[in-house]
Amino acid sequence: MTTLPEGFIPKILFILETYSQSFMQGIGYTMLIALVSTFIGCVIGLAVGIVQTIPTDKTENAAKHYILMVIKFILNAYVEIFRGTPMMIQAAFIYYGLPYVFGINLGMLPAAFLIVSINTGAYMAETVRGGILSIDPGQTEGAMAIGMNHFQTMTSVILPQALRNIMPQIGNNLIINIKDTCVLTIIGVTELTYATRSATGAYYTFFEAYTIAMVFYFILTFICSRILRVIEKKMDGPENFALAMDDAIVLGEGTYKYHGNPIETNHDVREFKRGEALKKQAGNGGER
Amino acid sequence: MSENAIISVKHLSKTFGSNQVLKDVDFEVHEGDVTCIIGASGSGKSTLLRCINLLEKPSGGEIQFHGQQIGGHGFDPCAYRAKVGMCFQSFNLFNNMSVLANCIAGPMKVQKKSREEAEKLAMNYLEKVGMAPYINAKPRQLSGGQKQRVAIARALAMQPEVLLFDEPTSALDPQMVGEVLSVMRTLAKEGLTMIVVTHEMAFARDVSTHVVYMADGVICEEGTPEEIFEHPKEERTREFLERFTNR
């Protein structure tokens, strides 16, 4: 074992060099778990959120109404339980509980995906519900008025708009997930925090190692938030749109044409022009 | 009761909580009719229209479409709405779609037409309302009048038997009212069956074939535009119209 150099910066460089491989592996696992779980979580959240916003009418179809009520109750319980307990406890509960109760031995990584996904799903369900509720009811009426059913209305009109509105929240969840994978150290996933802890162990360089971890986490989240911003901009499309001006019906019947230059309705401009005209008149009068 | 009524409303009533908005409304619409429903705000005009399109569930009475009762058990409201178009006060264009996509969504998704067919149809109607140059614009890039014209084209692209207008010009400034009304006038001339809830008395008088005056959730008086505007029988109709003409 080589000896630890003196000073803050040399120590950091030393740790980076010695543990570069485990740090890289840690970053890899952190990002893998965060990205995959955010994606799966969004899919879960979307499904749950959509089901929770299905309108039920007892008088129209009683059986459907009661089945939906039961489903909604179960989904609500899911959301409340997973939002209401710490992810670290859930991780331990599921990872150690599954083999004990059901005899299912999940690998470390699948367990990590499962835990983070269902957690994200619970949060996203509420976000999606909010996103759907935020869309003007007129959009639904417009879709209904051309004969679309609930499913068609959702997939082609409401969800594309709701999805755009909840993009910032999806980004939020991704960033939270990047950071919160650190609680998975409890089940031994070798993500970034796990790698940091192993780096501290040999030389008791807590401050230096955690400084490195902090910088890495920040770089990861910052890059992701910037990329998400770009994606949002893409979704919005071009800000400017060159309108075609040959609209034959505008200023058609029932309207009157405005002949003046609109800028001349501005008081100052009018006053200025009147002054100019008076000067001109006076000048002309003098010549005459 | 004549045989060829497209829509006949019988003893229709609607309550919101304890508030009775429609009381025992009867009226009929025949092919080619341009029916204007006029009346003060809160008289139940819009609710009547929304009941006809089943956006509101009637509390009592019945509505028949070609003699068949709508809203009964096993009735498909989507298929019915595809035949009865509607234009709203607030346009309700799909904000996530371009003008053309708005107009082909119904024919493609609901009527299962091919994209080519739907686009041809949509372009035809967009040209009619003068919005063909704007097919790639998003609704937020259009003025109110243009949005309403696109909404009309979207409704027409479904080739409805009846087109309902719920105060189509109320959200527009005076300059844009004209462009929408002129489109509606063209449609009326072409024989499209329309039911129009409006505050545009000149339109009701000049374009409609039938005028319905509503007050307090009942039809107070109905008849030809001449009967209503020139020789109103009811005192309330007279008062209502006086208020409008004296402005």
Coordinates of C-alpha atoms in Angstrom, one line a residue:
Chain A
M1 CA 0.0 0.0 0.0
T2 CA 1.4 3.4 -1.0
T3 CA 1.4 6.1 1.6
L4 CA -1.1 8.9 1.7
P5 CA 0.3 12.3 0.6
E6 CA -0.1 15.5 2.8
G7 CA -2.5 18.3 2.0
F8 CA -6.1 18.5 0.8
I9 CA -5.6 18.6 -3.0
P10 CA -2.9 15.9 -3.1
K11 CA -5.1 13.7 -1.0
I12 CA -8.1 14.2 -3.3
L13 CA -5.9 13.4 -6.3
F14 CA -4.6 10.3 -4.6
I15 CA -8.0 9.0 -3.8
L16 CA -9.3 9.7 -7.3
E17 CA -6.4 7.8 -8.7
T18 CA -6.5 4.9 -6.4
Y19 CA -10.3 4.5 -6.5
S20 CA -11.0 5.8 -10.0
Q21 CA -12.4 2.4 -11.1
S22 CA -14.8 2.1 -8.2
F23 CA -15.9 5.7 -8.6
M24 CA -16.6 5.2 -12.3
Q25 CA -18.5 2.0 -11.5
G26 CA -20.4 3.9 -8.8
I27 CA -21.4 6.7 -11.2
G28 CA -22.4 4.0 -13.8
Y29 CA -24.7 2.2 -11.4
T30 CA -26.1 5.5 -10.0
M31 CA -27.0 6.7 -13.5
L32 CA -28.3 3.4 -14.6
I33 CA -30.6 3.0 -11.7
A34 CA -31.7 6.6 -11.8
L35 CA -32.5 6.6 -15.5
V36 CA -34.1 3.2 -15.8
S37 CA -36.1 3.7 -12.6
T38 CA -37.3 7.2 -13.5
F39 CA -38.5 5.8 -16.9
I40 CA -40.3 2.9 -15.3
G41 CA -41.6 5.1 -12.6
C42 CA -43.0 7.5 -15.1
V43 CA -44.8 4.7 -16.9
I44 CA -46.2 3.5 -13.6
G45 CA -47.2 7.0 -12.6
L46 CA -48.8 7.6 -16.0
A47 CA -50.9 4.5 -15.7
V48 CA -51.9 5.1 -12.2
G49 CA -52.6 8.8 -12.8
I50 CA -54.8 8.0 -15.9
V51 CA -56.8 5.4 -14.0
Q52 CA -57.3 7.8 -11.1
T53 CA -58.8 10.4 -13.5
I54 CA -61.3 8.1 -15.2
P55 CA -64.7 9.6 -14.6
T56 CA -67.1 7.2 -13.0
D57 CA -70.9 7.5 -13.3
K58 CA -72.8 5.2 -11.0
T59 CA -76.0 5.6 -13.0
E60 CA -74.6 4.6 -16.3
N61 CA -72.7 1.4 -15.6
A62 CA -72.9 0.3 -12.0
A63 CA -70.6 -2.7 -12.3
K64 CA -67.9 -0.7 -14.0
H65 CA -68.3 2.0 -11.4
Y66 CA -67.7 -0.4 -8.5
I67 CA -64.8 -2.2 -10.1
L68 CA -63.1 1.1 -10.8
M69 CA -63.8 2.2 -7.2
V70 CA -61.9 -0.9 -5.9
I71 CA -59.0 -0.3 -8.4
K72 CA -58.8 3.3 -7.4
F73 CA -58.7 2.4 -3.7
I74 CA -55.8 0.0 -4.3
L75 CA -53.9 2.5 -6.3
N76 CA -54.5 5.2 -3.7
A77 CA -53.2 2.8 -1.0
Y78 CA -50.1 2.2 -3.2
V79 CA -49.5 5.9 -3.6
E80 CA -50.0 6.7 0.1
I81 CA -47.8 3.9 1.4
F82 CA -44.8 4.5 -0.9
R83 CA -45.0 8.3 -0.5
G84 CA -45.4 8.0 3.2
T85 CA -42.4 5.8 4.1
P86 CA -38.7 6.4 3.6
M87 CA -37.1 4.7 0.6
M88 CA -34.3 3.4 2.6
I89 CA -36.7 1.4 4.9
Q90 CA -38.6 0.2 1.8
A91 CA -35.3 -0.9 0.3
A92 CA -34.4 -3.0 3.3
F93 CA -38.0 -4.2 3.7
I94 CA -38.3 -5.4 0.1
Y95 CA -34.8 -6.7 -0.4
Y96 CA -34.7 -8.7 2.8
G97 CA -38.4 -9.4 3.0
L98 CA -39.0 -10.9 -0.4
P99 CA -36.9 -14.0 0.0
Y100 CA -38.1 -14.4 3.6
V101 CA -41.9 -14.2 2.8
F102 CA -42.2 -15.2 -0.8
G103 CA -39.0 -17.1 -1.3
I104 CA -38.1 -14.8 -4.2
N105 CA -34.5 -14.0 -4.3
L106 CA -34.1 -10.8 -6.3
G107 CA -30.6 -9.8 -7.4
M108 CA -29.3 -6.6 -6.0
L109 CA -29.8 -4.6 -9.2
P110 CA -33.3 -5.8 -10.0
A111 CA -34.2 -5.0 -6.4
A112 CA -32.8 -1.5 -6.8
F113 CA -34.8 -0.9 -10.0
L114 CA -37.9 -2.2 -8.4
I115 CA -37.6 0.0 -5.3
V116 CA -36.7 3.2 -7.0
S117 CA -39.3 2.6 -9.8
I118 CA -42.3 2.1 -7.5
N119 CA -41.2 5.0 -5.4
T120 CA -41.0 7.3 -8.4
G121 CA -44.3 5.8 -9.6
A122 CA -46.0 6.8 -6.4
Y123 CA -44.9 10.4 -6.7
M124 CA -45.5 10.6 -10.5
A125 CA -49.0 9.3 -10.1
E126 CA -49.9 12.4 -8.2
T127 CA -48.0 14.6 -10.7
V128 CA -49.7 13.0 -13.7
R129 CA -53.1 13.4 -12.0
G130 CA -52.3 17.1 -11.4
G131 CA -51.1 17.4 -15.0
I132 CA -54.3 15.9 -16.4
L133 CA -56.5 18.1 -14.1
S134 CA -54.6 21.2 -15.2
I135 CA -55.7 20.8 -18.8
D136 CA -58.6 23.1 -19.6
P137 CA -61.9 21.0 -19.5
G138 CA -62.7 22.7 -22.9
Q139 CA -60.0 20.4 -24.5
T140 CA -62.0 17.4 -23.4
E141 CA -65.2 18.9 -24.5
G142 CA -63.7 19.7 -27.9
A143 CA -62.6 16.1 -28.3
M144 CA -65.9 14.7 -27.1
A145 CA -67.8 17.0 -29.5
I146 CA -66.1 15.4 -32.5
G147 CA -67.0 11.9 -31.2
M148 CA -63.8 10.8 -29.5
N149 CA -64.2 8.4 -26.6
H150 CA -62.4 8.7 -23.3
F151 CA -59.4 6.7 -24.4
Q152 CA -58.9 8.6 -27.7
T153 CA -59.4 12.0 -25.9
M154 CA -56.7 11.0 -23.4
T155 CA -54.1 9.7 -25.8
S156 CA -54.4 12.3 -28.5
V157 CA -55.4 15.4 -26.7
I158 CA -55.0 15.5 -23.0
L159 CA -51.8 13.4 -22.3
P160 CA -49.6 15.1 -24.9
Q161 CA -50.4 18.4 -23.2
A162 CA -50.3 17.1 -19.7
L163 CA -46.9 15.4 -20.4
R164 CA -45.5 18.7 -21.6
N165 CA -46.7 20.4 -18.4
I166 CA -45.2 17.8 -16.1
M167 CA -41.8 17.7 -17.8
P168 CA -40.2 19.9 -15.1
Q169 CA -41.5 17.5 -12.5
I170 CA -40.1 14.5 -14.4
G171 CA -36.8 16.3 -14.4
N172 CA -37.2 16.9 -10.7
N173 CA -37.7 13.2 -10.2
L174 CA -34.7 12.2 -12.2
I175 CA -32.5 14.5 -10.2
I176 CA -34.0 13.3 -6.9
N177 CA -33.4 9.7 -8.1
I178 CA -29.8 10.3 -8.9
K179 CA -29.3 11.6 -5.4
D180 CA -31.6 9.1 -3.6
T181 CA -29.9 6.0 -5.1
C182 CA -27.5 6.6 -2.2
V183 CA -29.9 5.0 0.2
L184 CA -29.4 1.8 -1.7
T185 CA -26.1 1.3 0.0
I186 CA -28.2 -0.3 2.7
I187 CA -28.8 -3.3 0.4
G188 CA -25.2 -3.2 -0.9
V189 CA -25.7 -1.7 -4.4
T190 CA -22.3 -0.4 -5.4
E191 CA -23.5 3.0 -6.5
L192 CA -21.6 6.2 -6.0
T193 CA -22.1 6.6 -2.3
Y194 CA -21.1 3.0 -1.7
A195 CA -17.9 3.6 -3.7
T196 CA -17.2 6.7 -1.7
R197 CA -17.6 4.8 1.6
S198 CA -15.2 2.2 0.5
A199 CA -12.7 4.9 -0.5
T200 CA -12.9 6.5 2.9
G201 CA -12.4 3.2 4.7
A202 CA -8.7 2.5 4.0
Y203 CA -7.2 5.8 4.9
Y204 CA -9.9 7.5 7.0
T205 CA -10.1 10.3 4.4
F206 CA -13.8 11.2 5.0
F207 CA -13.7 14.8 4.1
E208 CA -11.8 14.4 0.9
A209 CA -13.8 11.4 -0.3
Y210 CA -17.1 13.0 0.4
T211 CA -16.0 16.2 -1.4
I212 CA -15.3 14.1 -4.5
A213 CA -18.7 12.4 -4.2
M214 CA -20.4 15.8 -3.8
V215 CA -18.8 17.2 -6.9
F216 CA -19.7 14.0 -8.9
Y217 CA -23.3 14.2 -7.8
F218 CA -23.5 17.8 -8.7
I219 CA -22.0 17.3 -12.1
L220 CA -24.4 14.4 -12.8
T221 CA -27.5 16.3 -11.7
F222 CA -26.5 19.5 -13.4
I223 CA -25.9 17.8 -16.8
C224 CA -29.2 16.1 -16.5
S225 CA -31.1 19.3 -15.7
R226 CA -29.5 21.1 -18.7
I227 CA -30.4 18.2 -21.0
L228 CA -34.0 18.2 -19.8
R229 CA -34.2 21.9 -20.4
V230 CA -33.1 21.4 -24.0
I231 CA -35.7 18.6 -24.4
E232 CA -38.4 20.9 -23.1
K233 CA -37.5 23.6 -25.6
K234 CA -37.6 21.0 -28.3
M235 CA -41.1 20.0 -27.2
D236 CA -42.3 23.6 -27.4
G237 CA -41.3 24.0 -31.0
P238 CA -40.1 27.2 -32.6
E239 CA -41.0 30.4 -30.6
N240 CA -41.6 32.5 -33.7
F241 CA -43.9 31.6 -36.5
A242 CA -44.1 33.5 -39.7
L243 CA -47.8 33.8 -40.3
A244 CA -49.1 33.7 -43.8
M245 CA -50.7 37.1 -44.3
D246 CA -53.0 36.5 -47.2
D247 CA -56.0 35.9 -45.0
A248 CA -58.9 36.9 -47.3
I249 CA -61.6 36.9 -44.7
V250 CA -60.0 39.0 -42.1
L251 CA -61.3 42.6 -42.5
G252 CA -64.1 41.1 -44.5
E253 CA -67.7 42.0 -44.1
G254 CA -68.8 43.3 -40.8
T255 CA -65.5 44.9 -40.2
Y256 CA -64.1 48.2 -41.2
K257 CA -60.7 48.9 -42.7
Y258 CA -58.3 51.0 -40.7
H259 CA -56.6 53.3 -43.1
G260 CA -54.2 55.2 -40.9
N261 CA -50.8 54.0 -39.9
P262 CA -51.3 52.5 -36.4
I263 CA -48.2 54.2 -35.0
E264 CA -49.8 57.5 -35.8
T265 CA -52.5 56.9 -33.3
N266 CA -49.7 57.5 -30.8
H267 CA -50.3 60.9 -29.2
D268 CA -46.7 62.1 -29.4
V269 CA -46.3 61.1 -33.0
R270 CA -49.5 63.0 -33.9
E271 CA -48.3 66.1 -32.0
F272 CA -44.9 65.9 -33.7
K273 CA -46.5 65.7 -37.1
R274 CA -48.8 68.5 -36.5
G275 CA -45.9 70.7 -35.4
E276 CA -44.0 69.7 -38.6
A277 CA -47.0 70.5 -40.7
L278 CA -47.5 74.0 -39.1
K279 CA -43.8 74.8 -39.7
K280 CA -44.1 73.8 -43.3
Q281 CA -47.3 75.9 -43.6
A282 CA -45.6 78.9 -42.1
G283 CA -42.6 78.5 -44.3
N284 CA -44.8 78.2 -47.4
G285 CA -46.8 81.3 -46.3
G286 CA -43.5 83.3 -46.0
E287 CA -42.4 82.4 -49.5
R288 CA -45.7 83.2 -50.9
Chain B
M1 CA -94.9 16.4 -35.0
S2 CA -93.6 16.2 -38.4
E3 CA -91.7 13.1 -39.7
N4 CA -88.6 14.7 -41.0
A5 CA -87.3 16.4 -37.9
I6 CA -83.6 15.7 -37.4
I7 CA -83.7 16.7 -33.8
S8 CA -86.8 17.0 -31.6
V9 CA -86.6 18.0 -28.0
K10 CA -89.5 16.9 -25.9
H11 CA -90.3 18.2 -22.4
L12 CA -86.6 18.6 -21.7
S13 CA -85.6 19.7 -18.2
K14 CA -82.3 20.2 -16.6
T15 CA -81.4 20.9 -13.0
F16 CA -78.0 21.7 -11.5
G17 CA -78.4 21.0 -7.8
S18 CA -81.6 22.8 -6.8
N19 CA -81.3 25.2 -9.6
Q20 CA -83.7 24.4 -12.5
V21 CA -82.1 25.7 -15.6
L22 CA -84.4 24.2 -18.2
K23 CA -88.1 23.6 -17.7
D24 CA -90.2 21.6 -20.1
V25 CA -88.5 22.7 -23.3
D26 CA -90.0 21.5 -26.6
F27 CA -88.6 22.3 -30.1
E28 CA -87.7 20.7 -33.4
V29 CA -85.1 21.2 -36.0
H30 CA -85.6 20.1 -39.6
E31 CA -83.1 19.6 -42.3
G32 CA -81.8 22.9 -43.7
D33 CA -83.1 24.9 -40.7
V34 CA -80.9 27.6 -39.3
T35 CA -82.3 27.9 -35.8
C36 CA -81.1 30.8 -33.7
I37 CA -81.7 30.7 -30.0
I38 CA -81.7 34.1 -28.4
G39 CA -82.3 35.3 -24.9
A40 CA -80.7 36.9 -21.9
S41 CA -77.7 35.4 -20.1
G42 CA -78.7 32.6 -17.8
S43 CA -81.9 31.8 -19.7
G44 CA -80.7 28.3 -20.4
K45 CA -79.7 28.7 -24.1
S46 CA -76.3 27.2 -23.8
T47 CA -77.5 24.4 -21.4
L48 CA -80.1 23.5 -24.0
L49 CA -77.4 23.2 -26.7
R50 CA -75.1 21.2 -24.4
C51 CA -77.9 18.8 -23.6
I52 CA -78.5 18.3 -27.3
N53 CA -74.9 17.3 -27.7
L54 CA -75.0 15.2 -24.5
L55 CA -72.3 17.3 -22.9
E56 CA -74.8 17.7 -20.2
K57 CA -77.1 14.9 -19.1
P58 CA -80.7 16.0 -19.3
S59 CA -82.6 15.6 -16.0
G60 CA -85.9 14.9 -17.6
G61 CA -87.7 14.7 -21.0
E62 CA -86.2 13.3 -24.1
I63 CA -84.2 14.2 -27.2
Q64 CA -84.8 12.4 -30.4
F65 CA -82.4 12.2 -33.3
H66 CA -84.2 11.1 -36.5
G67 CA -86.9 9.8 -34.3
Q68 CA -84.6 7.7 -32.2
Q69 CA -84.2 8.5 -28.5
I70 CA -80.7 9.5 -27.5
G71 CA -79.1 8.9 -24.2
G72 CA -81.0 5.7 -23.5
H73 CA -79.5 2.4 -22.4
G74 CA -76.9 1.1 -24.7
F75 CA -76.8 4.3 -26.7
D76 CA -73.4 5.2 -28.0
P77 CA -72.9 8.9 -27.3
C78 CA -69.6 9.1 -29.3
A79 CA -71.2 7.9 -32.5
Y80 CA -74.0 10.4 -32.0
R81 CA -71.7 13.3 -31.3
A82 CA -69.8 12.4 -34.5
K83 CA -72.9 13.3 -36.4
V84 CA -73.8 16.4 -34.5
G85 CA -70.9 18.9 -34.6
M86 CA -70.4 21.6 -32.1
C87 CA -68.5 24.9 -32.0
F88 CA -67.7 26.5 -28.6
Q89 CA -67.5 30.0 -27.3
S90 CA -63.9 29.4 -26.3
F91 CA -63.0 27.5 -29.5
N92 CA -61.5 24.5 -27.7
L93 CA -59.0 23.7 -30.5
F94 CA -56.5 21.1 -29.5
N95 CA -53.5 23.1 -28.3
N96 CA -51.0 20.4 -29.0
M97 CA -51.9 20.0 -32.7
S98 CA -51.5 22.2 -35.8
V99 CA -54.5 23.6 -37.6
L100 CA -54.5 20.7 -40.1
A101 CA -54.0 18.0 -37.3
N102 CA -56.9 19.5 -35.5
C103 CA -59.1 19.0 -38.5
I104 CA -58.0 15.5 -39.4
A105 CA -58.1 14.1 -35.8
G106 CA -61.8 13.4 -35.9
P107 CA -62.1 11.9 -39.3
M108 CA -59.0 9.7 -38.8
K109 CA -59.5 8.6 -35.1
V110 CA -63.3 8.5 -35.0
Q111 CA -64.4 7.8 -38.5
K112 CA -61.3 5.7 -39.3
K113 CA -60.6 7.5 -42.6
S114 CA -57.2 7.3 -44.3
R115 CA -54.8 10.2 -43.8
E116 CA -55.1 11.2 -47.5
E117 CA -58.9 11.2 -47.4
A118 CA -59.0 13.1 -44.1
E119 CA -56.5 15.7 -45.3
K120 CA -58.4 16.2 -48.5
L121 CA -61.6 16.7 -46.6
A122 CA -59.9 19.0 -44.1
M123 CA -58.2 21.1 -46.7
N124 CA -61.6 21.5 -48.5
Y125 CA -63.2 23.0 -45.4
L126 CA -60.1 25.0 -44.3
E127 CA -60.2 26.7 -47.7
K128 CA -63.9 27.4 -47.2
V129 CA -63.2 29.2 -43.9
G130 CA -60.2 30.9 -45.4
M131 CA -57.7 29.2 -43.1
A132 CA -55.9 27.1 -45.7
P133 CA -52.7 29.2 -45.6
Y134 CA -52.4 28.5 -41.8
I135 CA -52.4 24.7 -41.8
N136 CA -49.1 24.4 -40.0
A137 CA -49.8 27.0 -37.4
K138 CA -50.5 26.1 -33.8
P139 CA -53.7 27.5 -32.2
R140 CA -51.7 29.8 -29.9
Q141 CA -50.4 31.5 -33.1
L142 CA -53.9 32.4 -34.3
S143 CA -56.2 35.3 -33.5
G144 CA -59.6 34.5 -31.9
G145 CA -61.5 34.8 -35.1
Q146 CA -59.1 32.6 -36.9
K147 CA -59.3 30.0 -34.1
Q148 CA -63.1 29.9 -34.3
R149 CA -62.9 29.5 -38.1
V150 CA -60.6 26.5 -37.6
A151 CA -63.0 25.2 -35.0
I152 CA -65.7 25.4 -37.6
A153 CA -63.6 23.6 -40.2
R154 CA -62.8 20.9 -37.6
A155 CA -66.5 20.4 -36.9
L156 CA -67.3 20.4 -40.7
A157 CA -64.6 17.9 -41.4
M158 CA -66.7 15.3 -39.6
Q159 CA -69.5 16.1 -42.1
P160 CA -72.1 16.4 -39.4
E161 CA -75.8 16.4 -40.1
V162 CA -76.3 19.3 -37.7
L163 CA -73.9 21.8 -36.4
L164 CA -74.4 23.5 -33.0
F165 CA -72.9 26.8 -32.2
D166 CA -72.6 27.9 -28.6
E167 CA -72.1 31.7 -28.7
P168 CA -69.4 31.4 -31.4
T169 CA -68.6 35.1 -31.4
S170 CA -69.0 36.1 -27.7
A171 CA -65.3 35.7 -26.9
L172 CA -64.2 37.8 -30.0
D173 CA -63.6 41.4 -30.3
P174 CA -65.9 43.3 -32.7
Q175 CA -63.4 43.3 -35.5
M176 CA -63.3 39.5 -35.5
V177 CA -67.0 38.9 -35.1
G178 CA -67.5 39.7 -38.8
E179 CA -65.2 37.1 -40.2
V180 CA -66.8 34.3 -38.2
L181 CA -70.3 35.4 -39.0
S182 CA -69.6 35.7 -42.7
V183 CA -68.3 32.0 -42.6
M184 CA -71.5 31.0 -40.8
R185 CA -73.6 32.9 -43.3
T186 CA -72.0 31.0 -46.2
L187 CA -72.7 27.7 -44.4
A188 CA -76.3 28.7 -43.9
K189 CA -76.7 29.6 -47.6
E190 CA -75.3 26.2 -48.5
G191 CA -78.1 24.5 -46.6
L192 CA -76.2 23.2 -43.6
T193 CA -78.6 22.6 -40.6
M194 CA -77.4 24.7 -37.8
I195 CA -78.5 25.6 -34.3
V196 CA -77.0 28.8 -33.1
V197 CA -77.0 30.3 -29.7
T198 CA -76.1 33.9 -30.2
H199 CA -76.3 37.5 -29.1
E200 CA -75.9 38.7 -32.6
M201 CA -79.4 39.9 -33.4
A202 CA -78.6 41.0 -36.9
F203 CA -77.3 37.5 -37.7
A204 CA -80.4 35.9 -36.2
R205 CA -82.7 38.3 -38.1
D206 CA -81.0 38.0 -41.5
V207 CA -79.7 34.5 -41.7
S208 CA -81.9 32.2 -39.6
T209 CA -85.0 30.5 -40.8
H210 CA -86.3 30.0 -37.3
V211 CA -85.8 32.0 -34.1
V212 CA -86.3 30.8 -30.6
Y213 CA -86.5 33.3 -27.7
M214 CA -85.7 31.7 -24.3
A215 CA -86.3 33.2 -20.9
D216 CA -85.9 31.6 -17.5
G217 CA -85.4 28.1 -18.8
V218 CA -88.5 28.0 -21.0
I219 CA -89.1 28.8 -24.7
C220 CA -91.0 32.1 -24.4
E221 CA -91.7 32.5 -28.1
E222 CA -90.6 31.1 -31.4
G223 CA -91.2 31.7 -35.0
T224 CA -89.8 33.0 -38.2
P225 CA -87.3 35.9 -37.8
E226 CA -90.0 38.2 -39.2
E227 CA -92.5 37.1 -36.6
I228 CA -90.1 37.5 -33.7
F229 CA -88.3 40.6 -34.7
E230 CA -91.1 42.5 -36.4
H231 CA -94.2 41.3 -34.6
P232 CA -93.3 39.8 -31.3
K233 CA -96.4 38.5 -29.5
E234 CA -95.0 38.3 -26.0
E235 CA -94.3 41.3 -23.9
R236 CA -91.0 39.8 -22.7
T237 CA -89.8 39.2 -26.2
R238 CA -90.5 42.8 -27.1
E239 CA -88.7 44.1 -24.0
F240 CA -85.7 41.9 -24.7
L241 CA -85.4 43.0 -28.3
E242 CA -86.0 46.7 -27.4
R243 CA -83.0 46.5 -25.1
F244 CA -80.9 45.2 -28.0
T245 CA -82.0 47.6 -30.7
N246 CA -81.8 50.7 -28.5
R247 CA -78.1 50.1 -27.8

